[in-house]
Amino acid sequence: MSPVSCLMELEPQKDNNHARLGVFSRLFRWVKKTFQRFMGWLGGFRLPAGWARGAAWGAGVLVVLSGVYIGYTSQSGFGRGLDALVGGVLGLLGYLMVLWIVPGIVRLLMKLPPLFWVALVAAVYIQEEIWGDRIWLNWLFIGLASGAVILLGAAIYTLRHEAWGGMLVRKRVLLVVMAILGVGALVILGVVLFSPGYPAYELPVQVVLGPTQLDAANPGEPGSYQVGTLTYGSGTDIRRPEYGAEADLITKTVNASPYVSYSGLAEKARTYFWGFDTAHVPLNGRVWYPEGEGTFPLVLVVHGNHSMTDYSDPGYAYLGELLASRGFIVVSVDENFFNGGLYGKSSGENDARAWVLLQHLEVWKEWHRNSFTPFYGKVDWENIALIGHSRGGEAVALAAYFNRLTHYPNNARIIWDFDFNIRSVVAIAPVDGQHKPADHLPELTDINYLVLQGSHDADLYFFDGIQQYQRVSFSDPDSDWFKASLYIYRANHGQFNTTWGERDGSAVWGQMLNTDALLNSEEQRQIAKVYISAFLEATLHDADAYVPMFADYRLAGEWLPQTGYINSYADGGTVLAADFEEDADVTTLSLMGGIASSSRLSSWGEQELRYRNGDRQENHVVRLGWSSTPANYTLKLPSEAVQAWEISAEDTLVMSLADERTPEEGLEGLDFSVVLFDRSGNQAKVQLSDVMPLMTQFPAEFSRMRLWNEDKYDAESEAVLQSYRIPLSLFVAENLFFDPSRVSRIMLVFDQSQSGKIYLDDVGFDLTP
């Protein structure tokens, strides 16, 4: 084709392009003109005379109310009435400043063109989309409150000083809009602050708890002992008479300054308030004890961080009374002076909390030996337990760790000589890693360990305590040591302590928590009573009948409230073929000579399990996914190891599993088969759901403001591993020719659910001693 022909062919296309450009140009000019007219009309609005004074009046009222509220919730220790009065006086001073400053600020802001506000909103949105910083949500609350009172204040002031009939229509429209916006903002705030919230999600997988299947009495019910109470302390406490003039027993003070210190104004304020410094820390405790003959195990309970003037130690009376009636001496230890509050932040003091617990044990050792004390010869020194909540949950693990050391790890010039018989540790919603002795996380050996955690804990909103569970080990396979965890759907942080309550936060943040989704306080504490009492009965009173409930919560049946549970368990007899900690080779096992393989999996890889907030758990698992059936994952075991283990039909296959899918993905539970092969080729299969269903992840929306859930609490849920214990007798019953002593392969066959994703960990056997 000639060049002329080409130009002739292209000419119509060129005309079409010009036509399209003309249309776009006219459309753009029309949009531009319309926008200019709208902005001009909007700019024609003028606030009535006195609007700035009215706005300042409204803002001033907000400042006064805020002052009263902040004072009331400050918990200075001098009484809420005085706190509210001081806050109100400061609010009035703020009101005078508002009357002086706000009118000028508002006038300045109103001079800015409307386009500025459009650009500002767009910039905030773009910044959030690009960098993911949702700080604008935090300012939304402040903006709504301030905007509401300013708009209503200006509107009310104007209506009081100008006649409605003499106003221009434009001014009337403006006042109505201002009033609607102000009232609307207040309604939104009211709904956020005072609505009951919304109930928790109904779990796709439901485990209905049936009758209790243990040959033992309900450990959550009182025992046969009458309970006596007393308090002990320095005798000079200026804030709490039960540890001052009313103390039944007087104790020495101890020098905690090597372990905790405050500086500057915080040190002076705290010393003034408490009447002592860190070099003269008191040993205060409230005691519940069984009235009767004999020696009794000693149990220390310690609280965590809370407002130092909202005393936490009385909040475990429900445990003290229960356990004392069942034959334990229980002490709720006062460490409120380490907590944060109006007089300074508490941080980096968990070693001090742990050390003070050991100092309490020193006092009890003296009382046990002293015939002039009421506890002479009363303490069973072979059986001591520590229970801690929140920071106290880490403190009790540290105390058990320090108990076996001869020197303070962070300063070896300080020599220790404790060596108490601490057999059991209970951690309730504990933190982990806030104190690392010599930069090492504490590893506990040959001790009984129990950790409880709620899925709706809005303070410690991820299962931090599971890491200490992972760091508990046993050296003797024939011992009776064990460790257990319980993850509880709809339990929060505070209801384990009666003084902390249902709000895992204070002031406005606490008010915005979605408390309607929680278990009620009695149900949550019932779980604590049953599990903690059974744990101490099993580990300090040798009541072995309770041990199976820690491996399978369903055995506790009617003792527990109906909700979702996930539990982990291991004991001294557990031997593992695979814990996935050995290396980065997915085909090797932690058991030397073992081999992993798969068929038709859509995903297969090893990784560290992560919390809800994305942090690593320091626990490696294998992640398995399938999109068609059947698919499988196989662990081949070396014959030498199997022979050494001497596995029998009385033993148990163990593994830990979690549904990897988020609640949005996991609309129903997963199921698959577990197949064992022996060296003669015989195989036997057990379906997982016949042993225990695989729970979906527990979803939690902590805040009534759903926008804030992702901002503050990250993911909606997290994966928590459930221990599965499958008796080998079930495999023998399925195939009488199968020989457990010659097991060669463990295979997970994904044949029940069309697709799914799981985490697998700690595969092995629990051998009968």
Coordinates of N, CA and C in Angstrom, one line a residue, residues 417-578:
D417 N 21.1 -18.2 97.6 CA 21.1 -19.5 98.2 C 19.6 -19.8 98.5
F418 N 18.8 -20.1 97.5 CA 17.4 -20.4 97.7 C 17.1 -21.9 97.8
D419 N 17.0 -22.5 96.6 CA 16.9 -23.9 96.5 C 15.6 -24.5 97.3
F420 N 14.5 -23.8 97.1 CA 13.2 -24.3 97.6 C 12.7 -25.4 96.7
N421 N 11.8 -26.2 97.3 CA 11.2 -27.3 96.5 C 10.0 -26.8 95.8
I422 N 10.2 -26.0 94.8 CA 9.1 -25.5 93.9 C 8.8 -26.5 92.9
R423 N 7.7 -27.2 93.1 CA 7.3 -28.3 92.2 C 6.4 -27.8 91.0
S424 N 5.6 -26.8 91.2 CA 4.6 -26.4 90.3 C 4.5 -24.9 90.1
V425 N 4.2 -24.6 88.8 CA 4.1 -23.1 88.4 C 2.8 -23.0 87.6
V426 N 2.0 -22.0 87.9 CA 0.8 -21.7 87.2 C 0.9 -20.3 86.7
A427 N 0.8 -20.1 85.4 CA 0.8 -18.8 84.8 C -0.5 -18.4 84.1
I428 N -1.1 -17.3 84.6 CA -2.4 -16.9 84.0 C -2.2 -15.7 83.1
A429 N -2.5 -15.9 81.8 CA -2.3 -14.8 80.8 C -0.9 -14.1 81.0
P430 N 0.2 -14.9 81.0 CA 1.5 -14.2 81.3 C 2.1 -13.5 80.1
V431 N 3.0 -12.6 80.5 CA 3.9 -12.0 79.5 C 5.1 -12.9 79.4
D432 N 5.9 -12.7 78.4 CA 7.1 -13.5 78.3 C 8.2 -12.7 77.7
G433 N 9.4 -12.8 78.3 CA 10.6 -12.1 77.7 C 10.7 -10.7 78.1
Q434 N 9.9 -10.2 79.1 CA 10.2 -8.8 79.5 C 11.4 -8.7 80.3
H435 N 11.8 -9.8 81.0 CA 13.1 -9.9 81.6 C 13.8 -11.1 81.1
K436 N 15.0 -10.9 80.6 CA 15.8 -12.0 80.1 C 17.1 -12.1 81.0
P437 N 17.2 -13.1 81.9 CA 18.4 -13.2 82.7 C 19.6 -13.4 81.9
A438 N 20.5 -12.4 82.0 CA 21.8 -12.4 81.2 C 21.4 -12.6 79.7
D439 N 20.3 -12.0 79.3 CA 19.9 -12.0 77.9 C 19.5 -13.4 77.4
H440 N 19.1 -14.3 78.3 CA 18.6 -15.6 78.0 C 17.2 -15.8 78.5
L441 N 16.3 -16.4 77.6 CA 15.0 -16.7 78.1 C 15.1 -17.9 79.0
P442 N 14.4 -17.9 80.2 CA 14.5 -18.9 81.1 C 13.9 -20.3 80.6
E443 N 14.7 -21.3 80.8 CA 14.3 -22.7 80.5 C 14.1 -23.5 81.8
L444 N 12.9 -24.0 82.0 CA 12.6 -24.7 83.2 C 12.7 -26.2 82.9
T445 N 13.3 -26.9 83.8 CA 13.5 -28.4 83.7 C 12.9 -29.1 84.9
D446 N 12.2 -30.2 84.7 CA 11.6 -31.0 85.8 C 10.8 -30.1 86.8
I447 N 9.8 -29.6 86.2 CA 8.8 -28.8 87.0 C 7.4 -29.0 86.4
N448 N 6.4 -28.9 87.1 CA 5.0 -29.0 86.5 C 4.6 -27.6 86.2
Y449 N 4.0 -27.4 85.0 CA 3.8 -26.1 84.5 C 2.4 -26.1 83.8
L450 N 1.6 -25.0 84.2 CA 0.2 -24.8 83.6 C 0.1 -23.4 83.2
V451 N -0.4 -23.1 82.0 CA -0.6 -21.8 81.5 C -2.1 -21.7 81.0
L452 N -2.8 -20.6 81.4 CA -4.1 -20.3 80.9 C -4.1 -19.0 80.2
Q453 N -4.9 -19.0 79.1 CA -4.9 -17.8 78.3 C -6.3 -17.6 77.6
G454 N -6.8 -16.4 77.6 CA -8.1 -16.2 77.0 C -8.0 -15.6 75.6
S455 N -8.9 -16.0 74.7 CA -8.8 -15.6 73.3 C -9.2 -14.1 73.2
H456 N -10.0 -13.6 74.2 CA -10.5 -12.2 74.1 C -9.7 -11.3 75.1
D457 N -8.5 -11.6 75.4 CA -7.6 -10.9 76.3 C -7.2 -9.6 75.5
A458 N -7.8 -8.5 75.9 CA -7.6 -7.2 75.2 C -6.3 -6.5 75.7
D459 N -5.7 -7.0 76.8 CA -4.5 -6.4 77.3 C -3.3 -7.2 76.7
L460 N -3.1 -8.5 77.0 CA -2.1 -9.3 76.3 C -2.9 -10.1 75.3
Y461 N -3.0 -9.5 74.1 CA -4.0 -10.0 73.1 C -3.4 -11.2 72.2
F462 N -2.2 -11.6 72.5 CA -1.7 -12.8 71.8 C -1.2 -13.8 72.9
F463 N -1.1 -15.0 72.6 CA -0.8 -16.1 73.5 C 0.7 -16.1 73.8
D464 N 1.2 -15.1 74.5 CA 2.6 -14.9 74.8 C 3.2 -16.0 75.7
G465 N 2.3 -16.5 76.6 CA 2.8 -17.5 77.6 C 3.1 -18.9 77.0
I466 N 2.6 -19.1 75.8 CA 2.9 -20.5 75.2 C 4.4 -20.7 75.0
Q467 N 5.2 -19.6 74.9 CA 6.6 -19.7 74.7 C 7.3 -20.4 75.9
Q468 N 6.9 -19.9 77.1 CA 7.5 -20.5 78.3 C 7.0 -22.0 78.4
Y469 N 5.8 -22.3 78.0 CA 5.4 -23.7 77.9 C 6.3 -24.5 77.1
Q470 N 6.7 -24.0 75.9 CA 7.6 -24.7 75.0 C 9.0 -24.9 75.7
R471 N 9.4 -24.0 76.6 CA 10.7 -24.0 77.2 C 10.7 -24.8 78.5
V472 N 9.7 -25.6 78.7 CA 9.7 -26.5 79.9 C 10.0 -27.9 79.4
S473 N 11.0 -28.6 80.0 CA 11.4 -29.9 79.5 C 11.6 -30.9 80.7
F474 N 11.7 -32.2 80.5 CA 11.8 -33.2 81.5 C 13.0 -34.1 81.2
S475 N 13.8 -34.4 82.2 CA 15.0 -35.2 82.0 C 14.8 -36.6 82.2
D476 N 13.8 -37.0 83.0 CA 13.5 -38.4 83.4 C 12.3 -38.9 82.7
P477 N 12.4 -39.9 81.8 CA 11.2 -40.4 81.1 C 10.2 -41.1 82.1
D478 N 10.7 -41.6 83.2 CA 9.9 -42.3 84.1 C 9.3 -41.4 85.2
S479 N 9.5 -40.1 85.1 CA 9.0 -39.1 86.1 C 7.5 -38.9 85.9
D480 N 6.9 -38.2 86.9 CA 5.5 -37.8 86.7 C 5.3 -36.3 86.4
W481 N 6.4 -35.6 86.0 CA 6.3 -34.2 85.6 C 5.4 -34.1 84.4
F482 N 4.6 -33.0 84.3 CA 3.9 -32.7 83.1 C 3.7 -31.2 82.9
K483 N 3.4 -30.8 81.7 CA 3.1 -29.4 81.4 C 1.8 -29.4 80.6
A484 N 1.0 -28.3 80.7 CA -0.3 -28.2 80.0 C -0.6 -26.7 79.8
S485 N -1.4 -26.5 78.7 CA -1.9 -25.2 78.4 C -3.4 -25.3 78.1
L486 N -4.1 -24.2 78.4 CA -5.5 -24.1 78.1 C -5.8 -22.8 77.5
Y487 N -6.3 -22.8 76.2 CA -6.7 -21.5 75.5 C -8.2 -21.5 75.5
I488 N -8.8 -20.4 76.1 CA -10.2 -20.4 76.4 C -10.9 -19.3 75.5
Y489 N -11.9 -19.8 74.8 CA -12.7 -18.9 74.0 C -13.5 -17.9 74.8
R490 N -13.4 -16.6 74.5 CA -14.2 -15.6 75.2 C -13.7 -15.2 76.6
A491 N -12.6 -15.7 77.0 CA -12.0 -15.3 78.3 C -11.2 -14.0 78.0
N492 N -11.2 -13.1 79.0 CA -10.4 -11.9 78.8 C -9.2 -11.9 79.8
H493 N -8.6 -10.8 80.0 CA -7.4 -10.7 80.9 C -7.8 -10.5 82.4
G494 N -8.8 -9.5 82.6 CA -9.0 -9.0 83.9 C -9.9 -9.9 84.8
Q495 N -10.8 -10.7 84.2 CA -11.7 -11.4 85.0 C -11.2 -12.5 85.8
F496 N -9.9 -12.9 85.6 CA -9.2 -13.8 86.5 C -8.9 -13.2 87.8
N497 N -9.0 -11.8 87.9 CA -8.8 -11.1 89.2 C -10.1 -10.3 89.4
T498 N -10.7 -10.5 90.6 CA -12.0 -9.9 90.9 C -12.0 -8.4 90.9
T499 N -10.8 -7.8 91.2 CA -10.7 -6.3 91.3 C -10.4 -5.7 89.9
W500 N -10.0 -6.5 89.0 CA -9.7 -5.9 87.6 C -10.9 -5.9 86.8
G501 N -11.7 -6.9 86.8 CA -13.0 -6.9 86.1 C -13.0 -7.2 84.6
E502 N -14.0 -6.7 84.0 CA -14.3 -7.1 82.6 C -13.6 -6.2 81.6
R503 N -13.0 -5.1 82.0 CA -12.4 -4.1 81.1 C -10.9 -4.2 81.2
D504 N -10.3 -4.7 80.1 CA -8.8 -4.9 80.1 C -8.1 -3.5 79.7
G505 N -8.6 -2.5 80.2 CA -8.1 -1.2 79.9 C -8.8 -0.1 80.7
S506 N -8.3 1.1 80.8 CA -8.9 2.1 81.6 C -9.4 3.2 80.7
A507 N -10.1 4.2 81.3 CA -10.6 5.4 80.6 C -11.3 5.1 79.4
V508 N -11.2 5.9 78.3 CA -12.0 5.8 77.1 C -11.7 4.4 76.4
W509 N -10.4 4.0 76.4 CA -10.1 2.8 75.7 C -10.8 1.6 76.3
G510 N -10.8 1.5 77.7 CA -11.5 0.5 78.3 C -13.0 0.5 78.1
Q511 N -13.6 1.7 78.1 CA -15.0 1.9 77.8 C -15.4 1.4 76.5
M512 N -14.5 1.4 75.5 CA -14.8 1.0 74.1 C -14.6 -0.5 73.9
L513 N -14.2 -1.2 74.9 CA -14.0 -2.7 74.7 C -15.4 -3.4 74.5
N514 N -15.4 -4.4 73.7 CA -16.6 -5.1 73.4 C -16.8 -6.2 74.5
T515 N -17.3 -5.8 75.6 CA -17.5 -6.7 76.7 C -18.6 -7.7 76.6
D516 N -19.5 -7.4 75.6 CA -20.7 -8.3 75.4 C -20.2 -9.7 74.9
A517 N -19.0 -9.7 74.3 CA -18.5 -11.0 73.7 C -17.9 -11.9 74.8
L518 N -17.7 -11.4 76.0 CA -17.0 -12.2 77.0 C -17.8 -13.2 77.7
L519 N -17.2 -14.2 78.2 CA -17.8 -15.1 79.3 C -18.1 -14.2 80.5
N520 N -19.1 -14.5 81.2 CA -19.3 -13.7 82.4 C -18.2 -14.0 83.4
S521 N -18.1 -13.2 84.4 CA -17.0 -13.3 85.3 C -17.0 -14.6 86.1
E522 N -18.2 -15.1 86.5 CA -18.2 -16.3 87.3 C -17.8 -17.5 86.5
E523 N -18.2 -17.5 85.2 CA -17.8 -18.6 84.3 C -16.3 -18.6 84.1
Q524 N -15.7 -17.5 83.9 CA -14.3 -17.4 83.7 C -13.5 -17.9 84.9
R525 N -14.0 -17.4 86.1 CA -13.3 -17.8 87.3 C -13.5 -19.3 87.7
Q526 N -14.7 -19.8 87.2 CA -14.9 -21.2 87.4 C -13.9 -22.0 86.7
I527 N -13.5 -21.6 85.5 CA -12.5 -22.3 84.7 C -11.2 -22.3 85.5
A528 N -10.8 -21.1 86.0 CA -9.6 -21.0 86.7 C -9.6 -21.8 88.0
K529 N -10.7 -21.9 88.7 CA -10.8 -22.6 89.9 C -10.6 -24.1 89.6
V530 N -11.3 -24.6 88.6 CA -11.3 -26.0 88.3 C -9.9 -26.4 87.9
Y531 N -9.3 -25.7 87.0 CA -8.0 -26.1 86.4 C -6.8 -25.9 87.4
I532 N -6.8 -24.8 88.1 CA -5.7 -24.5 89.1 C -5.8 -25.5 90.2
S533 N -7.0 -25.6 90.8 CA -7.2 -26.6 91.9 C -6.8 -28.0 91.5
A534 N -7.3 -28.4 90.3 CA -7.0 -29.8 89.9 C -5.5 -30.0 89.6
F535 N -4.9 -28.9 89.1 CA -3.4 -29.0 88.9 C -2.6 -29.1 90.2
L536 N -3.0 -28.3 91.2 CA -2.3 -28.4 92.5 C -2.6 -29.8 93.2
E537 N -3.9 -30.2 93.0 CA -4.2 -31.5 93.6 C -3.4 -32.6 93.0
A538 N -3.2 -32.5 91.7 CA -2.4 -33.6 91.0 C -0.9 -33.5 91.3
T539 N -0.4 -32.3 91.4 CA 1.1 -32.2 91.5 C 1.6 -32.0 92.9
L540 N 0.7 -31.6 93.8 CA 1.2 -31.4 95.2 C 0.5 -32.4 96.2
H541 N -0.7 -32.9 95.8 CA -1.4 -33.9 96.7 C -1.4 -35.3 96.1
D542 N -0.7 -35.4 94.9 CA -0.6 -36.7 94.2 C -1.9 -37.3 93.9
A543 N -2.9 -36.4 93.5 CA -4.2 -36.9 93.1 C -4.1 -37.1 91.6
D544 N -3.6 -38.3 91.2 CA -3.3 -38.6 89.8 C -4.6 -38.7 88.9
A545 N -5.7 -38.8 89.6 CA -7.0 -39.0 88.8 C -7.3 -37.7 88.0
Y546 N -6.7 -36.6 88.4 CA -7.0 -35.3 87.7 C -6.1 -35.1 86.5
V547 N -5.0 -35.9 86.4 CA -4.0 -35.6 85.3 C -4.7 -35.8 83.9
P548 N -5.5 -36.7 83.6 CA -6.0 -36.9 82.2 C -6.8 -35.7 81.7
M549 N -7.4 -34.8 82.6 CA -8.1 -33.7 82.1 C -7.2 -32.6 81.5
F550 N -5.9 -32.7 81.8 CA -5.0 -31.7 81.2 C -4.6 -32.1 79.8
A551 N -4.7 -33.4 79.6 CA -4.5 -33.9 78.2 C -5.7 -33.8 77.3
D552 N -6.9 -33.8 77.9 CA -8.1 -33.7 77.2 C -9.2 -33.0 78.1
Y553 N -9.4 -31.7 77.8 CA -10.3 -30.9 78.6 C -11.7 -31.5 78.7
R554 N -12.1 -32.3 77.7 CA -13.5 -32.9 77.7 C -13.7 -33.8 78.8
L555 N -12.7 -34.3 79.4 CA -12.9 -35.3 80.5 C -13.4 -34.5 81.8
A556 N -13.2 -33.2 81.8 CA -13.7 -32.4 83.0 C -15.2 -32.1 82.8
G557 N -15.7 -32.3 81.6 CA -17.1 -32.2 81.3 C -17.9 -31.2 82.0
E558 N -18.8 -31.6 82.9 CA -19.8 -30.6 83.5 C -19.1 -29.7 84.5
W559 N -17.9 -29.9 84.8 CA -17.2 -28.9 85.7 C -16.9 -27.6 85.0
L560 N -16.9 -27.6 83.7 CA -16.5 -26.4 82.9 C -17.7 -25.7 82.2
P561 N -17.7 -24.4 82.1 CA -18.7 -23.7 81.3 C -18.6 -24.2 79.8
Q562 N -19.7 -24.1 79.1 CA -19.7 -24.4 77.7 C -19.1 -23.3 76.9
T563 N -17.9 -23.5 76.3 CA -17.3 -22.5 75.4 C -16.2 -23.3 74.6
G564 N -15.4 -22.6 73.9 CA -14.4 -23.3 73.1 C -13.1 -23.4 73.9
Y565 N -12.4 -24.6 73.8 CA -11.1 -24.8 74.4 C -10.1 -25.4 73.5
I566 N -8.9 -25.1 73.6 CA -7.8 -25.7 73.0 C -6.7 -26.0 74.0
N567 N -6.3 -27.3 74.1 CA -5.3 -27.6 75.1 C -4.1 -28.3 74.6
S568 N -2.9 -28.0 75.2 CA -1.7 -28.7 74.9 C -1.2 -29.5 76.2
Y569 N -0.5 -30.6 75.9 CA -0.1 -31.4 77.0 C 1.2 -32.2 76.6
A570 N 2.1 -32.3 77.6 CA 3.2 -33.2 77.4 C 3.7 -33.6 78.7
D571 N 4.3 -34.8 78.8 CA 4.9 -35.3 80.1 C 6.2 -35.9 79.9
G572 N 6.8 -36.4 81.0 CA 8.2 -36.9 80.9 C 8.3 -38.1 80.0
G573 N 7.2 -38.9 79.8 CA 7.3 -40.0 78.9 C 7.2 -39.8 77.4
T574 N 7.1 -38.5 77.0 CA 6.9 -38.1 75.6 C 8.2 -38.2 74.9
V575 N 8.3 -38.9 73.8 CA 9.5 -39.0 72.9 C 9.0 -38.5 71.5
L576 N 9.8 -37.7 70.9 CA 9.3 -37.1 69.6 C 10.2 -37.5 68.5
A577 N 9.5 -37.8 67.4 CA 10.1 -38.1 66.1 C 10.4 -36.9 65.3
A578 N 9.5 -35.9 65.5 CA 9.6 -34.6 64.7 C 9.1 -33.5 65.6

